[in-house]
PDB file of C-alpha atoms in Angstrom:
ATOM      1  CA  UNK A   1      -0.331  24.023  -3.572  1.00  0.00           C
ATOM      2  CA  UNK A   2      -2.542  23.402  -0.559  1.00  0.00           C
ATOM      3  CA  UNK A   3      -6.107  24.486  -1.259  1.00  0.00           C
ATOM      4  CA  UNK A   4      -8.805  25.357   1.204  1.00  0.00           C
ATOM      5  CA  UNK A   5     -10.564  22.161   0.160  1.00  0.00           C
ATOM      6  CA  UNK A   6      -7.493  20.146   1.214  1.00  0.00           C
ATOM      7  CA  UNK A   7      -7.461  21.848   4.608  1.00  0.00           C
ATOM      8  CA  UNK A   8     -11.213  21.450   5.045  1.00  0.00           C
ATOM      9  CA  UNK A   9     -10.987  17.730   4.321  1.00  0.00           C
ATOM     10  CA  UNK A  10      -8.176  17.291   6.830  1.00  0.00           C
ATOM     11  CA  UNK A  11     -10.115  19.089   9.578  1.00  0.00           C
ATOM     12  CA  UNK A  12     -13.226  17.032   8.773  1.00  0.00           C
ATOM     13  CA  UNK A  13     -11.237  13.818   9.130  1.00  0.00           C
ATOM     14  CA  UNK A  14      -9.834  14.923  12.488  1.00  0.00           C
ATOM     15  CA  UNK A  15     -13.372  15.682  13.678  1.00  0.00           C
ATOM     16  CA  UNK A  16     -14.662  12.287  12.533  1.00  0.00           C
ATOM     17  CA  UNK A  17     -11.783  10.458  14.215  1.00  0.00           C
ATOM     18  CA  UNK A  18     -12.586  12.218  17.494  1.00  0.00           C
ATOM     19  CA  UNK A  19     -16.214  10.941  17.577  1.00  0.00           C
ATOM     20  CA  UNK A  20     -15.954   7.148  17.213  1.00  0.00           C
ATOM     21  CA  UNK A  21     -19.405   6.404  18.720  1.00  0.00           C
ATOM     22  CA  UNK A  22     -21.350   8.699  16.376  1.00  0.00           C
ATOM     23  CA  UNK A  23     -22.943   7.844  13.066  1.00  0.00           C
ATOM     24  CA  UNK A  24     -21.686  10.499  10.668  1.00  0.00           C
ATOM     25  CA  UNK A  25     -22.562  11.088   7.022  1.00  0.00           C
ATOM     26  CA  UNK A  26     -21.392  13.470   4.311  1.00  0.00           C
ATOM     27  CA  UNK A  27     -23.427  15.631   1.917  1.00  0.00           C
ATOM     28  CA  UNK A  28     -21.581  17.523  -0.833  1.00  0.00           C
ATOM     29  CA  UNK A  29     -23.348  20.416  -2.530  1.00  0.00           C
ATOM     30  CA  UNK A  30     -22.910  23.226  -5.024  1.00  0.00           C
ATOM     31  CA  UNK A  31     -25.871  23.954  -7.295  1.00  0.00           C
ATOM     32  CA  UNK A  32     -27.193  20.507  -6.386  1.00  0.00           C
ATOM     33  CA  UNK A  33     -26.582  18.264  -3.388  1.00  0.00           C
ATOM     34  CA  UNK A  34     -25.787  14.560  -3.203  1.00  0.00           C
ATOM     35  CA  UNK A  35     -24.907  12.006  -0.558  1.00  0.00           C
ATOM     36  CA  UNK A  36     -21.195  11.202  -0.594  1.00  0.00           C
ATOM     37  CA  UNK A  37     -21.621   8.899   2.405  1.00  0.00           C
ATOM     38  CA  UNK A  38     -24.749   7.905   4.366  1.00  0.00           C
ATOM     39  CA  UNK A  39     -24.607   8.120   8.176  1.00  0.00           C
ATOM     40  CA  UNK A  40     -22.333   5.325   9.324  1.00  0.00           C
ATOM     41  CA  UNK A  41     -20.271   4.054  12.222  1.00  0.00           C
ATOM     42  CA  UNK A  42     -17.757   2.771   9.679  1.00  0.00           C
ATOM     43  CA  UNK A  43     -15.569   5.846   9.855  1.00  0.00           C
ATOM     44  CA  UNK A  44     -12.825   4.285   7.740  1.00  0.00           C
ATOM     45  CA  UNK A  45     -15.347   4.170   4.904  1.00  0.00           C
ATOM     46  CA  UNK A  46     -16.427   7.745   5.600  1.00  0.00           C
ATOM     47  CA  UNK A  47     -12.839   9.015   5.613  1.00  0.00           C
ATOM     48  CA  UNK A  48     -12.187   7.224   2.316  1.00  0.00           C
ATOM     49  CA  UNK A  49     -15.115   9.155   0.847  1.00  0.00           C
ATOM     50  CA  UNK A  50     -13.833  12.440   2.274  1.00  0.00           C
ATOM     51  CA  UNK A  51     -10.440  11.730   0.682  1.00  0.00           C
ATOM     52  CA  UNK A  52     -12.080  10.795  -2.623  1.00  0.00           C
ATOM     53  CA  UNK A  53     -14.094  13.898  -3.366  1.00  0.00           C
ATOM     54  CA  UNK A  54     -12.710  16.999  -5.032  1.00  0.00           C
ATOM     55  CA  UNK A  55     -14.103  19.854  -7.082  1.00  0.00           C
ATOM     56  CA  UNK A  56     -14.170  17.903 -10.335  1.00  0.00           C
ATOM     57  CA  UNK A  57     -15.490  14.548  -9.097  1.00  0.00           C
ATOM     58  CA  UNK A  58     -17.720  15.523  -6.191  1.00  0.00           C
ATOM     59  CA  UNK A  59     -20.988  15.933  -8.035  1.00  0.00           C
ATOM     60  CA  UNK A  60     -23.112  14.544 -10.858  1.00  0.00           C
ATOM     61  CA  UNK A  61     -22.322  15.642 -14.412  1.00  0.00           C
ATOM     62  CA  UNK A  62     -25.540  17.660 -14.594  1.00  0.00           C
ATOM     63  CA  UNK A  63     -24.668  19.677 -11.489  1.00  0.00           C
ATOM     64  CA  UNK A  64     -25.329  23.400 -11.627  1.00  0.00           C
ATOM     65  CA  UNK A  65     -22.847  26.094 -10.776  1.00  0.00           C
ATOM     66  CA  UNK A  66     -23.531  28.206  -7.753  1.00  0.00           C
ATOM     67  CA  UNK A  67     -24.140  27.693  -4.074  1.00  0.00           C
ATOM     68  CA  UNK A  68     -27.447  26.158  -3.018  1.00  0.00           C
ATOM     69  CA  UNK A  69     -27.281  26.214   0.770  1.00  0.00           C
ATOM     70  CA  UNK A  70     -30.967  25.331   1.035  1.00  0.00           C
ATOM     71  CA  UNK A  71     -30.353  22.200  -1.044  1.00  0.00           C
ATOM     72  CA  UNK A  72     -27.423  21.206   1.154  1.00  0.00           C
ATOM     73  CA  UNK A  73     -29.571  21.495   4.282  1.00  0.00           C
ATOM     74  CA  UNK A  74     -32.580  19.779   2.700  1.00  0.00           C
ATOM     75  CA  UNK A  75     -30.534  16.790   1.558  1.00  0.00           C
ATOM     76  CA  UNK A  76     -29.137  16.379   5.067  1.00  0.00           C
ATOM     77  CA  UNK A  77     -32.559  16.758   6.715  1.00  0.00           C
ATOM     78  CA  UNK A  78     -34.111  14.210   4.363  1.00  0.00           C
ATOM     79  CA  UNK A  79     -31.369  11.747   5.200  1.00  0.00           C
ATOM     80  CA  UNK A  80     -31.889  12.236   8.931  1.00  0.00           C
ATOM     81  CA  UNK A  81     -35.680  12.004   8.651  1.00  0.00           C
ATOM     82  CA  UNK A  82     -35.721   8.242   8.260  1.00  0.00           C
ATOM     83  CA  UNK A  83     -33.472   7.495  11.223  1.00  0.00           C
ATOM     84  CA  UNK A  84     -35.574   7.162  14.367  1.00  0.00           C
ATOM     85  CA  UNK A  85     -33.236   5.704  16.985  1.00  0.00           C
ATOM     86  CA  UNK A  86     -30.974   8.690  17.685  1.00  0.00           C
ATOM     87  CA  UNK A  87     -32.082  11.445  20.031  1.00  0.00           C
ATOM     88  CA  UNK A  88     -29.420  13.900  18.888  1.00  0.00           C
ATOM     89  CA  UNK A  89     -29.399  14.912  15.218  1.00  0.00           C
ATOM     90  CA  UNK A  90     -26.967  17.524  13.981  1.00  0.00           C
ATOM     91  CA  UNK A  91     -26.037  19.143  10.674  1.00  0.00           C
ATOM     92  CA  UNK A  92     -22.715  20.918  10.298  1.00  0.00           C
ATOM     93  CA  UNK A  93     -22.892  23.088   7.185  1.00  0.00           C
ATOM     94  CA  UNK A  94     -19.650  24.507   5.805  1.00  0.00           C
ATOM     95  CA  UNK A  95     -19.530  27.005   2.933  1.00  0.00           C
ATOM     96  CA  UNK A  96     -17.346  29.748   1.525  1.00  0.00           C
ATOM     97  CA  UNK A  97     -20.073  31.172  -0.695  1.00  0.00           C
ATOM     98  CA  UNK A  98     -23.412  32.947  -0.560  1.00  0.00           C
ATOM     99  CA  UNK A  99     -26.664  31.201  -1.434  1.00  0.00           C
ATOM    100  CA  UNK A 100     -27.429  32.089  -5.050  1.00  0.00           C
ATOM    101  CA  UNK A 101     -29.324  29.160  -6.547  1.00  0.00           C
ATOM    102  CA  UNK A 102     -31.539  26.226  -5.652  1.00  0.00           C
ATOM    103  CA  UNK A 103     -35.273  25.608  -5.327  1.00  0.00           C
ATOM    104  CA  UNK A 104     -35.378  25.714  -1.520  1.00  0.00           C
ATOM    105  CA  UNK A 105     -34.602  28.843   0.479  1.00  0.00           C
ATOM    106  CA  UNK A 106     -32.118  28.245   3.325  1.00  0.00           C
ATOM    107  CA  UNK A 107     -34.554  29.656   5.897  1.00  0.00           C
ATOM    108  CA  UNK A 108     -37.274  27.258   4.747  1.00  0.00           C
ATOM    109  CA  UNK A 109     -34.865  24.327   5.010  1.00  0.00           C
ATOM    110  CA  UNK A 110     -33.780  25.485   8.465  1.00  0.00           C
ATOM    111  CA  UNK A 111     -37.397  25.634   9.646  1.00  0.00           C
ATOM    112  CA  UNK A 112     -37.936  22.059   8.437  1.00  0.00           C
ATOM    113  CA  UNK A 113     -34.827  21.025  10.376  1.00  0.00           C
ATOM    114  CA  UNK A 114     -36.101  22.767  13.506  1.00  0.00           C
ATOM    115  CA  UNK A 115     -39.452  20.953  13.295  1.00  0.00           C
ATOM    116  CA  UNK A 116     -37.545  17.644  13.232  1.00  0.00           C
ATOM    117  CA  UNK A 117     -35.399  18.662  16.175  1.00  0.00           C
ATOM    118  CA  UNK A 118     -32.263  18.872  14.047  1.00  0.00           C
ATOM    119  CA  UNK A 119     -29.657  21.381  15.191  1.00  0.00           C
ATOM    120  CA  UNK A 120     -27.579  23.150  12.518  1.00  0.00           C
ATOM    121  CA  UNK A 121     -24.108  24.551  13.050  1.00  0.00           C
ATOM    122  CA  UNK A 122     -23.076  26.828  10.173  1.00  0.00           C
ATOM    123  CA  UNK A 123     -19.471  27.631   9.280  1.00  0.00           C
ATOM    124  CA  UNK A 124     -18.458  30.388   6.884  1.00  0.00           C
ATOM    125  CA  UNK A 125     -14.851  29.978   5.795  1.00  0.00           C
ATOM    126  CA  UNK A 126     -12.356  32.158   3.974  1.00  0.00           C
ATOM    127  CA  UNK A 127     -11.771  35.846   3.536  1.00  0.00           C
ATOM    128  CA  UNK A 128     -14.620  37.841   2.061  1.00  0.00           C
ATOM    129  CA  UNK A 129     -14.002  39.563  -1.257  1.00  0.00           C
ATOM    130  CA  UNK A 130     -11.259  37.165  -2.377  1.00  0.00           C
ATOM    131  CA  UNK A 131     -11.309  35.891  -5.931  1.00  0.00           C
ATOM    132  CA  UNK A 132     -12.701  32.485  -6.764  1.00  0.00           C
ATOM    133  CA  UNK A 133     -11.511  30.712  -9.923  1.00  0.00           C
ATOM    134  CA  UNK A 134     -13.987  28.239 -11.357  1.00  0.00           C
ATOM    135  CA  UNK A 135     -12.414  25.649 -13.675  1.00  0.00           C
ATOM    136  CA  UNK A 136     -13.857  23.309 -16.274  1.00  0.00           C
ATOM    137  CA  UNK A 137     -13.255  19.550 -16.593  1.00  0.00           C
ATOM    138  CA  UNK A 138      -9.902  20.239 -18.294  1.00  0.00           C
ATOM    139  CA  UNK A 139      -8.695  22.434 -15.453  1.00  0.00           C
ATOM    140  CA  UNK A 140      -9.016  25.655 -17.463  1.00  0.00           C
ATOM    141  CA  UNK A 141     -10.342  28.771 -15.695  1.00  0.00           C
ATOM    142  CA  UNK A 142     -13.884  29.625 -16.732  1.00  0.00           C
ATOM    143  CA  UNK A 143     -14.563  32.870 -14.950  1.00  0.00           C
ATOM    144  CA  UNK A 144     -13.880  34.731 -11.748  1.00  0.00           C
ATOM    145  CA  UNK A 145     -16.237  36.036  -9.139  1.00  0.00           C
ATOM    146  CA  UNK A 146     -15.867  37.749  -5.808  1.00  0.00           C
ATOM    147  CA  UNK A 147     -16.671  35.447  -2.938  1.00  0.00           C
ATOM    148  CA  UNK A 148     -19.239  36.749  -0.509  1.00  0.00           C
ATOM    149  CA  UNK A 149     -20.263  35.136   2.745  1.00  0.00           C
ATOM    150  CA  UNK A 150     -23.611  36.220   4.126  1.00  0.00           C
ATOM    151  CA  UNK A 151     -22.805  35.983   7.825  1.00  0.00           C
ATOM    152  CA  UNK A 152     -26.215  37.234   8.915  1.00  0.00           C
ATOM    153  CA  UNK A 153     -27.985  34.566   6.901  1.00  0.00           C
ATOM    154  CA  UNK A 154     -25.750  31.764   8.176  1.00  0.00           C
ATOM    155  CA  UNK A 155     -26.269  33.021  11.736  1.00  0.00           C
ATOM    156  CA  UNK A 156     -30.042  33.087  11.206  1.00  0.00           C
ATOM    157  CA  UNK A 157     -30.045  29.515   9.872  1.00  0.00           C
ATOM    158  CA  UNK A 158     -28.176  28.304  12.949  1.00  0.00           C
ATOM    159  CA  UNK A 159     -30.263  30.252  15.445  1.00  0.00           C
ATOM    160  CA  UNK A 160     -33.544  28.973  13.979  1.00  0.00           C
ATOM    161  CA  UNK A 161     -32.472  25.454  14.973  1.00  0.00           C
ATOM    162  CA  UNK A 162     -30.736  26.126  18.288  1.00  0.00           C
ATOM    163  CA  UNK A 163     -27.320  25.849  16.698  1.00  0.00           C
ATOM    164  CA  UNK A 164     -24.492  28.346  16.353  1.00  0.00           C
ATOM    165  CA  UNK A 165     -22.744  30.262  13.569  1.00  0.00           C
ATOM    166  CA  UNK A 166     -18.950  30.275  13.222  1.00  0.00           C
ATOM    167  CA  UNK A 167     -16.592  32.143  10.932  1.00  0.00           C
ATOM    168  CA  UNK A 168     -13.082  30.921  10.153  1.00  0.00           C
ATOM    169  CA  UNK A 169     -10.511  32.777   8.052  1.00  0.00           C
ATOM    170  CA  UNK A 170      -7.621  30.359   8.590  1.00  0.00           C
ATOM    171  CA  UNK A 171      -6.755  26.712   9.029  1.00  0.00           C
ATOM    172  CA  UNK A 172      -6.297  27.015  12.771  1.00  0.00           C
ATOM    173  CA  UNK A 173      -9.533  28.962  13.146  1.00  0.00           C
ATOM    174  CA  UNK A 174     -11.409  26.218  11.277  1.00  0.00           C
ATOM    175  CA  UNK A 175      -9.814  23.562  13.461  1.00  0.00           C
ATOM    176  CA  UNK A 176     -10.853  25.532  16.561  1.00  0.00           C
ATOM    177  CA  UNK A 177     -14.441  25.733  15.282  1.00  0.00           C
ATOM    178  CA  UNK A 178     -14.723  21.975  14.948  1.00  0.00           C
ATOM    179  CA  UNK A 179     -13.142  21.531  18.365  1.00  0.00           C
ATOM    180  CA  UNK A 180     -15.783  23.831  19.888  1.00  0.00           C
ATOM    181  CA  UNK A 181     -18.608  21.968  18.148  1.00  0.00           C
ATOM    182  CA  UNK A 182     -17.147  18.701  19.386  1.00  0.00           C
ATOM    183  CA  UNK A 183     -17.091  19.996  22.958  1.00  0.00           C
ATOM    184  CA  UNK A 184     -20.590  21.482  22.744  1.00  0.00           C
ATOM    185  CA  UNK A 185     -22.046  18.207  21.543  1.00  0.00           C
ATOM    186  CA  UNK A 186     -20.154  16.095  24.065  1.00  0.00           C
ATOM    187  CA  UNK A 187     -21.563  18.313  26.823  1.00  0.00           C
ATOM    188  CA  UNK A 188     -25.077  17.907  25.399  1.00  0.00           C
ATOM    189  CA  UNK A 189     -24.654  14.145  25.291  1.00  0.00           C
ATOM    190  CA  UNK A 190     -23.528  13.986  28.900  1.00  0.00           C
ATOM    191  CA  UNK A 191     -26.469  16.078  30.066  1.00  0.00           C
ATOM    192  CA  UNK A 192     -28.944  13.847  28.219  1.00  0.00           C
ATOM    193  CA  UNK A 193     -27.059  10.578  28.829  1.00  0.00           C
ATOM    194  CA  UNK A 194     -27.127   9.820  25.104  1.00  0.00           C
ATOM    195  CA  UNK A 195     -24.974   7.070  23.641  1.00  0.00           C
ATOM    196  CA  UNK A 196     -24.377   8.763  20.309  1.00  0.00           C
ATOM    197  CA  UNK A 197     -25.128  11.640  18.005  1.00  0.00           C
ATOM    198  CA  UNK A 198     -26.138  11.487  14.371  1.00  0.00           C
ATOM    199  CA  UNK A 199     -24.293  14.076  12.316  1.00  0.00           C
ATOM    200  CA  UNK A 200     -24.525  15.078   8.666  1.00  0.00           C
ATOM    201  CA  UNK A 201     -21.607  17.084   7.335  1.00  0.00           C
ATOM    202  CA  UNK A 202     -22.881  19.272   4.503  1.00  0.00           C
ATOM    203  CA  UNK A 203     -19.900  20.706   2.637  1.00  0.00           C
ATOM    204  CA  UNK A 204     -19.856  23.006  -0.373  1.00  0.00           C
ATOM    205  CA  UNK A 205     -17.815  21.379  -3.109  1.00  0.00           C
ATOM    206  CA  UNK A 206     -16.447  24.534  -4.762  1.00  0.00           C
ATOM    207  CA  UNK A 207     -14.109  25.442  -1.927  1.00  0.00           C
ATOM    208  CA  UNK A 208     -11.339  26.585  -4.227  1.00  0.00           C
ATOM    209  CA  UNK A 209      -9.342  29.377  -2.718  1.00  0.00           C
ATOM    210  CA  UNK A 210      -5.942  28.750  -1.185  1.00  0.00           C
ATOM    211  CA  UNK A 211      -6.068  28.264   2.549  1.00  0.00           C
ATOM    212  CA  UNK A 212      -4.425  30.654   4.946  1.00  0.00           C
ATOM    213  CA  UNK A 213      -2.023  29.228   7.497  1.00  0.00           C
TER     214      UNK A 213
END
């Protein structure tokens, strides 16, 4: 069975392959966030890390359940903070859940990003109200919950930073979103005569539901 995580990883890899001059990193988050790959021009290494992570192996053993969007943004912002030689800094945040845990509110994290000049594109994926099955380390279902995507909140996060909110219900829609982001950023680079962008992909790890075609 092809899961939404499988599709998301494939679209991410296509996006990375289309931006060879950019340093790109990967943050994976659920209740906590961690760096799966620091920003790098070694995209083969980055793609290996995208291939490697899944719902069982993508986070530390003490990870919390839930969706901490603020933590995902904060981890990306903190990683970008120490890199001074790139004029364009971008976070692409992809989630199929609603913020329901974490110590940092998404709006607070977005404001910190805006102060640093970091633009955030937010992507809500999947159909609202579909059932999400959470499984334990043995693959057994633990409980079910209805997936909710707070579009207004994701839009607000993006707008606070000069970014844009997208919503994708299918594989092709998700691919189109990344194509639009790619074009928007290439246009921005040309207008500013920048050699590269610095992107952090912040991806929720519990993207479980089967992808639509």
